[in-house]
Amino acid sequence: MSSGSSEDLLDELRPVSFAIAYRMLGSVAEAEDIVQEALLRVHRAVQAGERIDSPRAFVATITTRLAIDELRSARARRERYVGEWLPEPILTDSIDDPAQHAEIADSLSMAMLVLLETLSPEQRAVLLLRDVFDYGYGEIAGIVGKNEDNVRQLASRARAHVEAGRPRFQTSREQRDELARRFFAATTEGDLAGLEALLAHDVVLTGDGGGKVPALARPLQGRNRVARALVNWTKLGARIPGASMREVEVNGMPGALLLDGEDRLLGVWALEISGGRIRGVNSIVNPEKLAHLGPVADLNALLAPPRRRGAGAGDGGFRSSDTKPR
């Protein structure tokens, strides 16, 4: 195989490998490391003249096995994680195909990735390969190194666990987008009553600062408590000159980028919506989980008490913005 065709093959396999690795790990950085190693092994196999009947199946096998090993060690690190652990957010605005969008919104949502964390690495791999990537049980058995009966049992148990934790009532994309629009409008305006009307009774607000920047020590539950916290956060944003909120799609669901006056990232919000209500708000402000999205602001410095600021600085809260991070 020529170097050009080999590079084309690796470019074709890269998104396949990343799709599996990210869903397995919930981490962009860890997934990219897995993808790099998986593609290196494919390249070596091609250079060695190995016969590869299905490059996609080959890279899926390598990626899954590497991800299972990585997830085992990652779990030990996550047990020592300061505060709540949330997946690293990815932006999915560019997905236009309705069928593909529905699949992404389900399998990439923050709620699903957090739920997948409760499965064993093997259960997670089997469930994803079967229900998201549509591999046959025989193929999956070869990938994870178990017999087909064991794979079916793993899939059944994992599916039952996930179904028990998923919302019963879905919301159409149109309803979801309208709820999100009203939510962000009420948030930027500091409209407490308007926010409460959009939130589920048992809504949960989760913050992930990783111990590096201010964040909730533990999830906050309840319509009134969550609405008040969001309004207070908006007021806090008033201390950051030029702070803005740009609505985007995060992991297949409505969300927003929080930006400072220089379009550097302060954080990412991702909503969980079902049954016509907002049931979860996830706030990721750990700078290490934002770096892949663009320049990250020093939130600690920006929130430090100002020595002196000109009149009008920091008036209002987050403003609405269409500016993209550079």
XYZ file of C-alpha atoms in Angstrom, residues 4-304:
301
model
C -0.725 8.188 0.209
C -3.345 5.443 0.359
C -2.128 4.466 3.835
C -2.629 8.036 5.054
C -6.081 8.105 3.460
C -6.986 4.900 5.282
C -5.829 6.296 8.635
C -7.801 9.507 8.028
C -10.879 7.386 7.306
C -10.405 5.282 10.444
C -9.673 8.179 12.814
C -13.329 9.206 13.434
C -14.313 5.541 13.828
C -11.684 5.063 16.505
C -12.503 8.330 18.285
C -16.238 7.575 18.338
C -15.577 4.377 20.287
C -12.790 5.718 22.514
C -14.660 8.856 23.615
C -17.839 6.973 24.487
C -15.759 4.445 26.416
C -13.781 7.028 28.384
C -15.761 10.281 28.446
C -12.466 12.101 28.022
C -11.256 13.816 24.863
C -7.608 13.748 25.944
C -7.661 10.059 26.888
C -9.606 9.184 23.742
C -7.110 10.993 21.506
C -4.234 9.084 23.103
C -6.069 5.815 22.391
C -6.779 6.849 18.792
C -3.130 7.749 18.196
C -1.964 4.364 19.490
C -4.659 2.451 17.583
C -3.827 4.143 14.283
C -0.115 3.570 14.861
C -0.801 -0.149 15.210
C -2.901 -0.138 12.041
C -0.092 1.646 10.201
C 2.463 -0.884 11.404
C 0.234 -3.786 10.346
C -0.229 -2.273 6.890
C 3.506 -1.615 6.517
C 4.227 -5.192 7.559
C 1.961 -6.456 4.791
C -0.619 -8.014 7.106
C -3.909 -8.906 5.469
C -6.704 -6.798 6.960
C -10.094 -7.877 5.626
C -11.988 -5.109 7.425
C -9.940 -2.091 8.516
C -12.941 -0.690 10.457
C -13.324 -3.913 12.448
C -9.569 -4.048 12.952
C -9.331 -0.527 14.364
C -12.503 -1.075 16.427
C -10.912 -4.122 18.038
C -7.662 -2.322 18.867
C -9.461 0.794 20.106
C -11.887 -1.135 22.309
C -9.178 -3.250 23.932
C -6.997 -0.212 24.604
C -9.989 1.688 25.985
C -10.939 -1.162 28.337
C -7.405 -1.151 29.751
C -7.381 2.648 30.021
C -10.784 2.725 31.707
C -9.582 0.358 34.428
C -6.752 2.707 35.364
C -8.891 5.819 34.827
C -11.390 4.590 37.395
C -8.755 4.625 40.104
C -7.894 8.220 39.186
C -11.545 9.239 39.167
C -12.025 7.871 42.677
C -9.444 10.456 43.799
C -10.978 13.231 41.707
C -11.799 16.404 43.647
C -15.549 17.077 43.549
C -17.951 15.680 40.979
C -16.563 14.101 37.815
C -18.249 14.986 34.515
C -17.194 13.988 30.987
C -15.146 16.373 28.888
C -17.623 18.242 26.670
C -17.571 18.120 22.879
C -19.489 20.390 20.509
C -21.891 18.675 18.085
C -23.478 21.651 16.280
C -22.298 20.413 12.875
C -24.494 17.281 12.855
C -27.341 17.983 10.410
C -28.621 14.495 9.574
C -31.710 13.838 11.795
C -31.036 10.104 12.226
C -27.381 10.646 13.064
C -28.311 13.500 15.372
C -30.765 11.307 17.305
C -28.072 8.671 17.815
C -25.532 11.268 18.949
C -27.969 12.997 21.304
C -28.587 9.685 23.032
C -25.192 7.982 23.148
C -23.100 11.119 23.670
C -25.247 12.991 26.180
C -23.694 13.890 29.507
C -26.417 11.914 31.272
C -25.645 8.772 29.263
C -21.870 9.054 29.690
C -22.262 9.474 33.450
C -24.609 6.477 33.504
C -22.084 4.405 31.532
C -19.547 5.124 34.281
C -21.540 2.783 36.552
C -20.890 -0.203 34.243
C -17.806 -2.401 34.227
C -15.372 -1.686 31.361
C -16.449 -4.897 29.603
C -20.155 -4.132 30.018
C -19.616 -0.634 28.677
C -17.713 -1.916 25.649
C -20.265 -4.610 24.819
C -23.243 -2.275 25.189
C -21.693 0.429 23.015
C -20.520 -1.959 20.307
C -23.929 -3.635 20.144
C -26.451 -0.833 20.689
C -24.562 2.163 19.274
C -22.225 0.723 16.640
C -24.428 -2.242 15.661
C -21.791 -4.978 15.824
C -23.024 -8.564 15.957
C -22.569 -10.581 19.137
C -20.090 -12.860 17.371
C -17.980 -9.879 16.281
C -18.088 -8.382 19.767
C -17.006 -11.690 21.290
C -13.877 -11.583 19.136
C -13.199 -7.961 20.057
C -13.485 -8.333 23.843
C -12.107 -11.858 24.007
C -15.156 -13.603 25.482
C -17.542 -16.229 24.145
C -20.803 -15.171 22.548
C -23.016 -16.328 25.446
C -21.009 -14.230 27.903
C -21.247 -11.237 25.577
C -25.040 -11.586 25.369
C -25.271 -11.741 29.166
C -23.041 -8.680 29.554
C -25.144 -6.756 27.047
C -28.418 -7.766 28.695
C -27.300 -6.726 32.186
C -25.780 -3.488 30.966
C -28.879 -2.622 28.942
C -31.182 -3.270 31.902
C -29.038 -1.075 34.140
C -28.941 1.768 31.628
C -32.663 1.587 30.856
C -33.458 1.818 34.565
C -31.526 5.072 34.802
C -32.820 6.734 31.646
C -35.732 9.190 31.553
C -39.069 7.620 30.644
C -40.438 10.484 28.580
C -38.496 11.998 25.723
C -38.862 15.521 24.358
C -38.847 16.360 20.656
C -35.894 18.287 19.299
C -38.136 21.309 18.604
C -39.496 21.326 22.176
C -36.014 20.807 23.556
C -34.553 23.724 21.587
C -37.404 26.016 22.637
C -36.950 25.066 26.305
C -33.235 25.763 26.009
C -33.846 29.148 24.377
C -36.174 30.175 27.192
C -33.778 28.790 29.812
C -30.785 30.807 28.594
C -32.923 33.934 28.190
C -34.176 33.625 31.777
C -30.643 32.918 33.009
C -29.061 35.949 31.340
C -31.926 38.146 32.591
C -31.727 36.784 36.139
C -35.423 35.815 35.913
C -35.874 33.502 38.922
C -39.580 32.791 38.363
C -39.020 32.198 34.665
C -36.253 29.721 35.415
C -38.284 27.809 37.978
C -41.110 27.358 35.460
C -38.736 25.521 33.114
C -37.096 23.221 35.653
C -38.270 19.791 36.739
C -39.199 19.472 40.408
C -36.168 17.223 41.030
C -33.750 19.026 38.685
C -30.059 18.526 39.520
C -27.252 21.053 39.092
C -23.788 19.490 38.883
C -20.486 21.354 38.761
C -17.060 20.017 37.811
C -14.108 22.208 38.749
C -11.678 19.396 39.481
C -10.447 21.295 42.534
C -8.790 23.850 40.234
C -11.489 26.547 40.088
C -14.606 27.299 42.190
C -17.420 24.786 41.655
C -20.184 23.065 43.598
C -18.797 20.651 46.168
C -21.728 18.316 45.514
C -24.771 18.274 43.200
C -27.622 20.638 44.088
C -31.176 19.317 43.747
C -34.567 20.998 43.630
C -36.202 23.602 41.397
C -35.881 26.593 43.715
C -32.340 25.853 44.894
C -31.069 25.278 41.368
C -32.786 28.389 39.964
C -31.327 30.550 42.742
C -27.856 29.119 42.200
C -28.030 29.843 38.465
C -29.189 33.418 39.070
C -26.353 33.898 41.571
C -23.848 32.514 39.072
C -25.114 35.005 36.512
C -24.575 37.821 39.003
C -21.081 36.485 39.633
C -20.441 36.723 35.909
C -21.070 40.466 36.242
C -17.628 40.715 37.857
C -16.014 39.611 34.598
C -15.915 42.472 32.052
C -17.429 41.521 28.708
C -18.557 38.072 29.868
C -20.957 36.426 27.444
C -22.892 33.211 26.923
C -23.026 31.610 23.468
C -25.604 28.885 22.908
C -24.186 25.746 21.292
C -24.957 22.059 21.170
C -22.947 20.078 23.713
C -22.817 16.291 23.417
C -25.969 16.265 21.321
C -27.991 18.398 23.743
C -28.504 22.159 24.204
C -25.710 23.937 26.006
C -23.632 27.082 26.107
C -20.084 28.344 26.138
C -19.355 30.880 28.883
C -16.782 33.362 27.587
C -14.829 36.282 28.990
C -14.360 39.605 27.207
C -11.551 38.154 25.080
C -13.609 35.119 23.988
C -11.662 32.781 26.261
C -13.579 29.923 27.791
C -14.798 30.220 31.365
C -16.897 27.082 31.295
C -19.408 24.954 29.430
C -23.016 24.262 30.380
C -24.836 21.181 29.118
C -28.559 20.676 29.717
C -30.473 17.449 30.252
C -34.028 17.711 28.946
C -36.858 15.174 29.010
C -40.578 15.127 29.587
C -40.897 18.786 28.641
C -38.687 19.980 31.513
C -35.021 20.651 32.173
C -33.923 17.844 34.477
C -30.224 18.537 34.724
C -27.703 21.328 34.290
C -24.046 20.299 34.061
C -21.388 22.972 34.489
C -17.836 22.058 33.460
C -15.284 24.673 34.539
C -12.204 22.498 35.103
C -9.736 24.196 32.703
C -8.128 20.864 31.836
C -11.473 19.687 30.429
C -11.927 22.801 28.281
C -8.540 23.208 26.590
C -9.521 21.173 23.501
C -12.297 23.685 22.742
C -10.113 26.799 22.560
C -8.230 29.301 24.740
C -9.209 29.032 28.414
C -9.472 31.994 30.770
C -7.925 32.116 34.233
C -11.209 31.997 36.155
C -9.538 32.326 39.548
C -7.848 35.558 38.506
C -10.999 36.949 36.914
C -13.073 36.296 40.035
C -10.492 37.749 42.404
